[in-house]
mmCIF file of N, CA and C in Angstrom:
data_model
loop_
_atom_site.group_PDB
_atom_site.id
_atom_site.type_symbol
_atom_site.label_atom_id
_atom_site.label_comp_id
_atom_site.label_asym_id
_atom_site.label_seq_id
_atom_site.Cartn_x
_atom_site.Cartn_y
_atom_site.Cartn_z
ATOM 1 N N UNK A 28 17.756 21.864 39.340
ATOM 2 C CA UNK A 28 16.871 21.626 38.211
ATOM 3 C C UNK A 28 15.483 21.258 38.715
ATOM 4 N N UNK A 29 14.517 21.717 37.988
ATOM 5 C CA UNK A 29 13.143 21.390 38.359
ATOM 6 C C UNK A 29 12.706 20.119 37.647
ATOM 7 N N UNK A 30 11.593 19.600 38.106
ATOM 8 C CA UNK A 30 11.044 18.405 37.462
ATOM 9 C C UNK A 30 10.704 18.705 36.005
ATOM 10 N N UNK A 31 10.248 19.939 35.747
ATOM 11 C CA UNK A 31 9.908 20.320 34.369
ATOM 12 C C UNK A 31 11.150 20.303 33.489
ATOM 13 N N UNK A 32 12.277 20.799 34.015
ATOM 14 C CA UNK A 32 13.531 20.768 33.261
ATOM 15 C C UNK A 32 13.944 19.334 32.967
ATOM 16 N N UNK A 33 13.820 18.470 33.980
ATOM 17 C CA UNK A 33 14.165 17.059 33.779
ATOM 18 C C UNK A 33 13.295 16.439 32.680
ATOM 19 N N UNK A 34 12.010 16.783 32.705
ATOM 20 C CA UNK A 34 11.100 16.260 31.680
ATOM 21 C C UNK A 34 11.511 16.766 30.297
ATOM 22 N N UNK A 35 11.858 18.046 30.202
ATOM 23 C CA UNK A 35 12.285 18.613 28.925
ATOM 24 C C UNK A 35 13.547 17.924 28.413
ATOM 25 N N UNK A 36 14.487 17.656 29.308
ATOM 26 C CA UNK A 36 15.724 16.978 28.912
ATOM 27 C C UNK A 36 15.420 15.561 28.441
ATOM 28 N N UNK A 37 14.554 14.867 29.173
ATOM 29 C CA UNK A 37 14.168 13.512 28.760
ATOM 30 C C UNK A 37 13.504 13.519 27.388
ATOM 31 N N UNK A 38 12.622 14.500 27.181
ATOM 32 C CA UNK A 38 11.940 14.597 25.892
ATOM 33 C C UNK A 38 12.934 14.906 24.775
ATOM 34 N N UNK A 39 13.876 15.791 25.066
ATOM 35 C CA UNK A 39 14.909 16.133 24.076
ATOM 36 C C UNK A 39 15.753 14.909 23.729
ATOM 37 N N UNK A 40 16.141 14.161 24.734
ATOM 38 C CA UNK A 40 16.957 12.963 24.489
ATOM 39 C C UNK A 40 16.180 11.947 23.652
ATOM 40 N N UNK A 41 14.893 11.807 23.932
ATOM 41 C CA UNK A 41 14.067 10.875 23.169
ATOM 42 C C UNK A 41 13.957 11.333 21.705
ATOM 43 N N UNK A 42 13.773 12.628 21.494
ATOM 44 C CA UNK A 42 13.700 13.156 20.133
ATOM 45 C C UNK A 42 15.014 12.944 19.393
ATOM 46 N N UNK A 43 16.125 13.153 20.068
ATOM 47 C CA UNK A 43 17.425 12.954 19.427
ATOM 48 C C UNK A 43 17.620 11.492 19.049
ATOM 49 N N UNK A 44 17.194 10.575 19.930
ATOM 50 C CA UNK A 44 17.297 9.148 19.643
ATOM 51 C C UNK A 44 16.455 8.801 18.408
ATOM 52 N N UNK A 45 15.220 9.335 18.359
ATOM 53 C CA UNK A 45 14.345 9.057 17.221
ATOM 54 C C UNK A 45 14.924 9.631 15.931
ATOM 55 N N UNK A 46 15.530 10.804 16.025
ATOM 56 C CA UNK A 46 16.154 11.406 14.840
ATOM 57 C C UNK A 46 17.305 10.533 14.350
ATOM 58 N N UNK A 47 18.097 10.007 15.274
ATOM 59 C CA UNK A 47 19.209 9.129 14.895
ATOM 60 C C UNK A 47 18.675 7.861 14.236
ATOM 61 N N UNK A 48 17.614 7.290 14.801
ATOM 62 C CA UNK A 48 17.027 6.071 14.226
ATOM 63 C C UNK A 48 16.495 6.350 12.826
ATOM 64 N N UNK A 49 15.874 7.506 12.635
ATOM 65 C CA UNK A 49 15.358 7.867 11.315
ATOM 66 C C UNK A 49 16.509 8.019 10.326
ATOM 67 N N UNK A 50 17.598 8.630 10.760
ATOM 68 C CA UNK A 50 18.769 8.780 9.898
ATOM 69 C C UNK A 50 19.348 7.436 9.494
ATOM 70 N N UNK A 51 19.391 6.514 10.440
ATOM 71 C CA UNK A 51 19.890 5.166 10.140
ATOM 72 C C UNK A 51 18.970 4.487 9.127
ATOM 73 N N UNK A 52 17.662 4.636 9.310
ATOM 74 C CA UNK A 52 16.712 4.024 8.383
ATOM 75 C C UNK A 52 16.878 4.600 6.981
ATOM 76 N N UNK A 53 17.063 5.905 6.876
ATOM 77 C CA UNK A 53 17.259 6.536 5.563
ATOM 78 C C UNK A 53 18.521 5.992 4.904
ATOM 79 N N UNK A 54 19.591 5.857 5.660
ATOM 80 C CA UNK A 54 20.830 5.321 5.095
ATOM 81 C C UNK A 54 20.645 3.881 4.620
ATOM 82 N N UNK A 55 19.867 3.094 5.362
ATOM 83 C CA UNK A 55 19.605 1.714 4.947
ATOM 84 C C UNK A 55 18.836 1.675 3.628
ATOM 85 N N UNK A 56 17.866 2.573 3.485
ATOM 86 C CA UNK A 56 17.103 2.642 2.231
ATOM 87 C C UNK A 56 18.018 3.052 1.081
ATOM 88 N N UNK A 57 18.865 4.054 1.299
ATOM 89 C CA UNK A 57 19.808 4.491 0.252
ATOM 90 C C UNK A 57 20.718 3.338 -0.162
ATOM 91 N N UNK A 58 21.242 2.613 0.817
ATOM 92 C CA UNK A 58 22.131 1.487 0.524
ATOM 93 C C UNK A 58 21.398 0.423 -0.272
ATOM 94 N N UNK A 59 20.164 0.113 0.134
ATOM 95 C CA UNK A 59 19.376 -0.884 -0.583
ATOM 96 C C UNK A 59 19.171 -0.458 -2.029
ATOM 97 N N UNK A 60 18.797 0.803 -2.235
ATOM 98 C CA UNK A 60 18.563 1.297 -3.593
ATOM 99 C C UNK A 60 19.845 1.193 -4.416
ATOM 100 N N UNK A 61 20.958 1.598 -3.844
ATOM 101 C CA UNK A 61 22.223 1.532 -4.578
ATOM 102 C C UNK A 61 22.600 0.097 -4.927
ATOM 103 N N UNK A 62 22.361 -0.828 -4.004
ATOM 104 C CA UNK A 62 22.735 -2.216 -4.237
ATOM 105 C C UNK A 62 21.825 -2.890 -5.265
ATOM 106 N N UNK A 63 20.580 -2.427 -5.367
ATOM 107 C CA UNK A 63 19.604 -3.091 -6.230
ATOM 108 C C UNK A 63 19.144 -2.170 -7.355
ATOM 109 N N UNK A 64 19.984 -1.255 -7.732
ATOM 110 C CA UNK A 64 19.612 -0.223 -8.695
ATOM 111 C C UNK A 64 19.094 -0.794 -10.012
ATOM 112 N N UNK A 65 19.793 -1.762 -10.574
ATOM 113 C CA UNK A 65 19.383 -2.328 -11.863
ATOM 114 C C UNK A 65 18.043 -3.039 -11.771
ATOM 115 N N UNK A 66 17.845 -3.777 -10.691
ATOM 116 C CA UNK A 66 16.573 -4.488 -10.508
ATOM 117 C C UNK A 66 15.436 -3.488 -10.343
ATOM 118 N N UNK A 67 15.684 -2.439 -9.557
ATOM 119 C CA UNK A 67 14.646 -1.429 -9.347
ATOM 120 C C UNK A 67 14.315 -0.708 -10.657
ATOM 121 N N UNK A 68 15.327 -0.387 -11.446
ATOM 122 C CA UNK A 68 15.076 0.260 -12.738
ATOM 123 C C UNK A 68 14.248 -0.651 -13.636
ATOM 124 N N UNK A 69 14.569 -1.928 -13.635
ATOM 125 C CA UNK A 69 13.828 -2.868 -14.471
ATOM 126 C C UNK A 69 12.366 -2.943 -14.032
ATOM 127 N N UNK A 70 12.136 -2.886 -12.736
ATOM 128 C CA UNK A 70 10.765 -2.947 -12.233
ATOM 129 C C UNK A 70 10.006 -1.653 -12.519
ATOM 130 N N UNK A 71 10.698 -0.529 -12.442
ATOM 131 C CA UNK A 71 10.037 0.765 -12.613
ATOM 132 C C UNK A 71 9.853 1.147 -14.073
ATOM 133 N N UNK A 72 10.782 0.713 -14.918
ATOM 134 C CA UNK A 72 10.752 1.154 -16.315
ATOM 135 C C UNK A 72 10.845 -0.024 -17.287
ATOM 136 N N UNK A 73 9.906 -0.966 -17.213
ATOM 137 C CA UNK A 73 10.024 -2.148 -18.078
ATOM 138 C C UNK A 73 9.955 -1.811 -19.566
ATOM 139 N N UNK A 74 9.168 -0.819 -19.955
ATOM 140 C CA UNK A 74 9.053 -0.503 -21.374
ATOM 141 C C UNK A 74 10.365 0.056 -21.914
ATOM 142 N N UNK A 75 11.079 0.806 -21.099
ATOM 143 C CA UNK A 75 12.370 1.339 -21.525
ATOM 144 C C UNK A 75 13.332 0.186 -21.810
ATOM 145 N N UNK A 76 13.313 -0.818 -20.964
ATOM 146 C CA UNK A 76 14.206 -1.960 -21.157
ATOM 147 C C UNK A 76 13.802 -2.723 -22.417
ATOM 148 N N UNK A 77 12.492 -2.915 -22.623
ATOM 149 C CA UNK A 77 12.043 -3.605 -23.844
ATOM 150 C C UNK A 77 12.486 -2.830 -25.084
ATOM 151 N N UNK A 78 12.356 -1.521 -25.023
ATOM 152 C CA UNK A 78 12.770 -0.698 -26.161
ATOM 153 C C UNK A 78 14.270 -0.838 -26.413
ATOM 154 N N UNK A 79 15.051 -0.849 -25.346
ATOM 155 C CA UNK A 79 16.495 -0.995 -25.492
ATOM 156 C C UNK A 79 16.854 -2.355 -26.074
ATOM 157 N N UNK A 80 16.155 -3.389 -25.663
ATOM 158 C CA UNK A 80 16.430 -4.728 -26.190
ATOM 159 C C UNK A 80 16.129 -4.749 -27.680
ATOM 160 N N UNK A 81 15.018 -4.132 -28.066
ATOM 161 C CA UNK A 81 14.662 -4.091 -29.486
ATOM 162 C C UNK A 81 15.737 -3.373 -30.302
ATOM 163 N N UNK A 82 16.329 -2.355 -29.714
ATOM 164 C CA UNK A 82 17.353 -1.582 -30.422
ATOM 165 C C UNK A 82 18.735 -2.229 -30.305
ATOM 166 N N UNK A 83 18.781 -3.386 -29.606
ATOM 167 C CA UNK A 83 20.039 -4.092 -29.407
ATOM 168 C C UNK A 83 21.052 -3.226 -28.651
ATOM 169 N N UNK A 84 20.551 -2.521 -27.639
ATOM 170 C CA UNK A 84 21.410 -1.689 -26.791
ATOM 171 C C UNK A 84 21.556 -2.370 -25.436
ATOM 172 N N UNK A 85 22.510 -1.899 -24.638
ATOM 173 C CA UNK A 85 22.619 -2.442 -23.278
ATOM 174 C C UNK A 85 21.308 -2.254 -22.524
ATOM 175 N N UNK A 86 21.018 -3.180 -21.627
ATOM 176 C CA UNK A 86 19.757 -3.118 -20.894
ATOM 177 C C UNK A 86 19.640 -1.850 -20.059
ATOM 178 N N UNK A 87 20.711 -1.494 -19.377
ATOM 179 C CA UNK A 87 20.628 -0.334 -18.475
ATOM 180 C C UNK A 87 21.834 0.556 -18.669
#
């Protein structure tokens, strides 16, 4: 193997590591959203919740 090949392999391994880290971060965001779904909906759509309260419907 040449030094250039070694460099390419190192770069590939680094890219794969970064891709794995990005995938883990995305999963953490998905989990957070799922766990806090009602709170996030309330923050994003307060008028919808007010309207539902006025109609005596469930909040979410």
